[in-house]
Coordinates of N, CA and C in Angstrom, one line a residue:
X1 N 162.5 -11.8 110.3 CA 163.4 -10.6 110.3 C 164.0 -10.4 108.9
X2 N 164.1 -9.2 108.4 CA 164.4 -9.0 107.1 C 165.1 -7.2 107.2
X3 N 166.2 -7.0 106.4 CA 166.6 -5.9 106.1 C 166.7 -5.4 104.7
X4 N 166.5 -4.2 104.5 CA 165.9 -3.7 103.4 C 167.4 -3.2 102.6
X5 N 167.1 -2.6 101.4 CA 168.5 -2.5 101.4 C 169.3 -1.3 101.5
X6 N 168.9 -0.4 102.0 CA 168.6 1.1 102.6 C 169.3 0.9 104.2
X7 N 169.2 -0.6 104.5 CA 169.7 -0.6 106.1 C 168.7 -1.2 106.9
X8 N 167.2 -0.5 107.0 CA 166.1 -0.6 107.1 C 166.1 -2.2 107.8
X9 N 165.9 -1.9 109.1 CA 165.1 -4.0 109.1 C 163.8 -4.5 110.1
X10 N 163.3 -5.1 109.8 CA 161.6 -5.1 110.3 C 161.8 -6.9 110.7
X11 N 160.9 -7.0 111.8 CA 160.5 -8.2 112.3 C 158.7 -8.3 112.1
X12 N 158.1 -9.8 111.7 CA 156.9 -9.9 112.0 C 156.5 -10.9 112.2
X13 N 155.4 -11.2 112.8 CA 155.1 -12.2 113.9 C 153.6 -12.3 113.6
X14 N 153.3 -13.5 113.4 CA 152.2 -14.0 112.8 C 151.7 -15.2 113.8
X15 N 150.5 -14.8 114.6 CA 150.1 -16.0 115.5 C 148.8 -16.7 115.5
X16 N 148.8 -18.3 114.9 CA 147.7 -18.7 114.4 C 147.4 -19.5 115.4
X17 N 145.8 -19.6 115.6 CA 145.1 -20.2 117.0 C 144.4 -21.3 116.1
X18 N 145.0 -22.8 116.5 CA 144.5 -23.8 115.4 C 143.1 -24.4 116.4
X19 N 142.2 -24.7 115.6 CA 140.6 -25.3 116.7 C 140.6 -26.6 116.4
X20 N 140.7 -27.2 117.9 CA 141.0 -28.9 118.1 C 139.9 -29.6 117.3
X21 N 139.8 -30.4 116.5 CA 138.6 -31.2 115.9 C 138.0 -31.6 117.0
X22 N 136.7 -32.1 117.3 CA 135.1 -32.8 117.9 C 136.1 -33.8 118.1
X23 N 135.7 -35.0 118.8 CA 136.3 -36.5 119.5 C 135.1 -37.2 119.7
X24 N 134.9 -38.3 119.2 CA 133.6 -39.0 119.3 C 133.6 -40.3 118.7
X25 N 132.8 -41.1 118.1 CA 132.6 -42.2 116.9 C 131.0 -41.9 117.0
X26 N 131.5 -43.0 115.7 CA 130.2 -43.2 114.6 C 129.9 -44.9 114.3
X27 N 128.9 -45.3 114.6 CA 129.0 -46.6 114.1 C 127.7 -46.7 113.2
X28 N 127.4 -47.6 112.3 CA 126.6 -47.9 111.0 C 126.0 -49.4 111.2
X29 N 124.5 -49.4 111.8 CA 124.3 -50.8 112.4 C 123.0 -51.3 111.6
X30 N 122.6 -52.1 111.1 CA 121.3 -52.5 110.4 C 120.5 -51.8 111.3
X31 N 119.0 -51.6 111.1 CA 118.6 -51.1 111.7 C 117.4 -52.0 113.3
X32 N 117.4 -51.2 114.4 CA 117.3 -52.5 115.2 C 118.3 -53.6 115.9
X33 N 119.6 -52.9 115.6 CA 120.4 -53.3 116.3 C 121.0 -53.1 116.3
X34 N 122.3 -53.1 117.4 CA 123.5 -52.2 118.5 C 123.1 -50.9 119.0
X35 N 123.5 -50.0 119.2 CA 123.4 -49.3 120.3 C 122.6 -49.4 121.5
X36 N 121.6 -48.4 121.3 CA 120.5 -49.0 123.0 C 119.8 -50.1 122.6
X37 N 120.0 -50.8 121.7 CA 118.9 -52.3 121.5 C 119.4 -52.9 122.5
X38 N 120.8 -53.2 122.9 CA 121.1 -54.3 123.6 C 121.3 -55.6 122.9
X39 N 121.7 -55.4 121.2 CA 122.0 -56.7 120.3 C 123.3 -56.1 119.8
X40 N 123.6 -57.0 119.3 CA 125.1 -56.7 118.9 C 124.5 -55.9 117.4
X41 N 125.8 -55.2 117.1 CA 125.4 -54.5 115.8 C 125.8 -55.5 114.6
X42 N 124.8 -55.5 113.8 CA 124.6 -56.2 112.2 C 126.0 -54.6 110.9
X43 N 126.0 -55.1 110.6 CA 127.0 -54.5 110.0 C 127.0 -54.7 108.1
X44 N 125.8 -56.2 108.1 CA 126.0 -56.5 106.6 C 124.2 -56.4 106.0
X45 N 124.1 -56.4 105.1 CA 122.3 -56.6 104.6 C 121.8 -56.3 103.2
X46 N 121.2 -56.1 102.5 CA 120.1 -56.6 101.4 C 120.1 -54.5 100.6
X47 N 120.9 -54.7 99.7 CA 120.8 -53.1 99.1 C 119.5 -53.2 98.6
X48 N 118.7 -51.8 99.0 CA 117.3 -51.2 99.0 C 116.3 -51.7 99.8
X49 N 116.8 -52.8 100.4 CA 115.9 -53.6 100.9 C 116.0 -53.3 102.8
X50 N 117.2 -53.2 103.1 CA 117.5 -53.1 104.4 C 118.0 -51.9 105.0
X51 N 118.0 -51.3 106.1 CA 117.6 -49.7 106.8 C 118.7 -49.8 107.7
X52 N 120.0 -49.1 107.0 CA 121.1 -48.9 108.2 C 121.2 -47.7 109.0
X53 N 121.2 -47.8 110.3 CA 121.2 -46.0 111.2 C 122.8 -45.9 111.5
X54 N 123.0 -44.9 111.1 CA 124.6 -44.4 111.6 C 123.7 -43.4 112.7
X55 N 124.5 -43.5 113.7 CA 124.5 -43.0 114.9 C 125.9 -42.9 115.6
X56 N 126.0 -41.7 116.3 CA 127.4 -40.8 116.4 C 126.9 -40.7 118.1
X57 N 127.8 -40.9 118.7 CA 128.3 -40.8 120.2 C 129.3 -40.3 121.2
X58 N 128.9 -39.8 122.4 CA 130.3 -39.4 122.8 C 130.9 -38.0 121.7
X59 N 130.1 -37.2 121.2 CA 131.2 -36.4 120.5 C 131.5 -35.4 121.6
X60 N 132.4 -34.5 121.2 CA 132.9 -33.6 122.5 C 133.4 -32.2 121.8
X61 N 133.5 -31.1 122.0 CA 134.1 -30.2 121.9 C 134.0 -29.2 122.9
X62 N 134.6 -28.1 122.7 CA 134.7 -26.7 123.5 C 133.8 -26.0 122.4
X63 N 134.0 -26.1 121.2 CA 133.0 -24.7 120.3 C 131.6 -25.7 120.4
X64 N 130.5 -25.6 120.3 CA 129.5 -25.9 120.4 C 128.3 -25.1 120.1
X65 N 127.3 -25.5 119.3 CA 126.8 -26.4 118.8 C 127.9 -27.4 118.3
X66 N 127.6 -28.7 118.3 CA 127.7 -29.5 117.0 C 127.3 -30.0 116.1
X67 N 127.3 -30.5 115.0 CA 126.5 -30.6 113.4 C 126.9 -32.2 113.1
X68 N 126.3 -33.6 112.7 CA 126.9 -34.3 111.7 C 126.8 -34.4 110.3
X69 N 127.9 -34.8 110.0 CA 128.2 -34.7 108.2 C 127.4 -36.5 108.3
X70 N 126.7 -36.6 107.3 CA 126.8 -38.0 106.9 C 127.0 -38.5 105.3
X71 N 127.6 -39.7 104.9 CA 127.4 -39.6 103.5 C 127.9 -40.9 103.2
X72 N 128.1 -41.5 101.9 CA 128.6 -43.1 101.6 C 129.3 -42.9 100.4
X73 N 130.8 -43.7 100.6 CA 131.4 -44.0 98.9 C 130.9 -45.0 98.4
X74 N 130.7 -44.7 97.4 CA 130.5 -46.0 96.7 C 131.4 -47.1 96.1
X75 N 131.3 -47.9 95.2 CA 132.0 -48.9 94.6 C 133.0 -47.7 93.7
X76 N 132.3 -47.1 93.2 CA 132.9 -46.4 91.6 C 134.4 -45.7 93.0
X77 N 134.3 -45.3 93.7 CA 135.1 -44.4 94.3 C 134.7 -43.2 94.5
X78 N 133.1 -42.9 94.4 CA 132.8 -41.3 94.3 C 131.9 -41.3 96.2
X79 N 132.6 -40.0 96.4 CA 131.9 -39.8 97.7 C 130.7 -39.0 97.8
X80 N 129.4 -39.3 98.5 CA 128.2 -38.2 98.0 C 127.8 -37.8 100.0
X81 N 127.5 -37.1 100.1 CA 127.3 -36.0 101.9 C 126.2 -35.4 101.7
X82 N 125.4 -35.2 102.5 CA 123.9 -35.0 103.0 C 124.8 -33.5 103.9
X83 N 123.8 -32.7 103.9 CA 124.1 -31.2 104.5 C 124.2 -31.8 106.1
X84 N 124.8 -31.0 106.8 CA 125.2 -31.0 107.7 C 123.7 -31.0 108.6
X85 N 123.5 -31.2 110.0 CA 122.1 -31.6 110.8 C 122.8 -31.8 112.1
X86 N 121.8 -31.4 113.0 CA 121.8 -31.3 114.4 C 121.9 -33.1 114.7
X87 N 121.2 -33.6 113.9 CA 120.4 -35.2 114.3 C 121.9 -36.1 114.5
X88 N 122.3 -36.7 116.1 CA 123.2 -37.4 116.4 C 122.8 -38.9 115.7
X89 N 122.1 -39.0 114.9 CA 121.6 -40.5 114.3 C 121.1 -40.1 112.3
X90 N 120.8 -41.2 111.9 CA 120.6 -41.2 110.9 C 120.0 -42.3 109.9
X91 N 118.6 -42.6 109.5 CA 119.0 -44.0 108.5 C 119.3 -43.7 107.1
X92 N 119.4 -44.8 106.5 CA 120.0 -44.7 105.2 C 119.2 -46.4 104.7
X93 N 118.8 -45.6 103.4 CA 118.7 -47.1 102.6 C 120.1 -47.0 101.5
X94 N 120.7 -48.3 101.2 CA 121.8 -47.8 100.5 C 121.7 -48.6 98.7
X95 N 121.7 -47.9 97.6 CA 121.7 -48.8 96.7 C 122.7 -49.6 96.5
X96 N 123.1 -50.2 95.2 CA 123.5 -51.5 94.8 C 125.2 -51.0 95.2
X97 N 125.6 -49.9 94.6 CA 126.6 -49.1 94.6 C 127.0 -48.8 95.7
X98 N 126.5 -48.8 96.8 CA 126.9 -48.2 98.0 C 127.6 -49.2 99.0
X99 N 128.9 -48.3 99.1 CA 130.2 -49.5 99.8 C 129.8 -49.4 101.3
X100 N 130.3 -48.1 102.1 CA 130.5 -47.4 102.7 C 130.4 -46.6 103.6
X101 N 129.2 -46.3 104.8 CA 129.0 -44.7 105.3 C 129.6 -44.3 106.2
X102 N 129.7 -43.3 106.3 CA 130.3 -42.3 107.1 C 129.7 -40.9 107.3
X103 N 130.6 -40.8 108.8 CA 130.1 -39.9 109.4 C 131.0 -38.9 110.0
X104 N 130.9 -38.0 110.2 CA 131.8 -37.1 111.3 C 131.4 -35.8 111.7
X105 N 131.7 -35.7 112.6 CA 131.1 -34.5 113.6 C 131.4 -33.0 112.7
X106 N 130.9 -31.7 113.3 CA 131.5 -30.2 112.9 C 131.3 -29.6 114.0
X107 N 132.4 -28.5 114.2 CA 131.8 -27.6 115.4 C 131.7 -26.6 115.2
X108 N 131.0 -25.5 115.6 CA 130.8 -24.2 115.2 C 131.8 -23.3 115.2

């Protein structure tokens, strides 16, 4: 509410509709193990040498489609993301540099 200096006074009303983020996880397992293998997930392994699948579950929304982001920081502190993809899974070889991956959902 504001008045002008004339007398003049006006009200405005501004109403923003915020969209709930996706709900889900992501886990990052050597490859061949944890999720439907039925082995526990490996978590550590051999840069260039060894094939980790990030695979995303359980995600949920009301907007739908959903998309995952995937991508890894490295050591230096720089983050690198792969375009967004329908694909709930993912492998990755990771070089020497690669701390990291991650993953997270989008909704339309």
């Amino acid at each position: 509410t504001g008045t002008a200096p004339n007398g003049l006074s006006g009200t405005a009303v501004f109403v923003v509709n915020i969209n709930e983020a996706p709900t889900g996880e992501c886990q990052a397992c050597l490859a061949g193990t944890g999720g439907t293998t039925g082995t526990a997930c490996v978590t550590r392994g051999s840069a260039l040498f060894d094939q980790f699948v990030m695979t995303c579950t359980n995600w949920n929304d009301e907007d739908t489609p959903l998309v995952y982001r995937y991508g890894w920081h490295s050591s230096a502190g720089v983050s690198y993301y792969l375009e967004p993809r329908s694909d709930s899974s993912l492998g990755f070889f990771l070089g020497s540099d690669g701390v990291a991956l991650v993953a997270y959902s989008i909704d339309s």
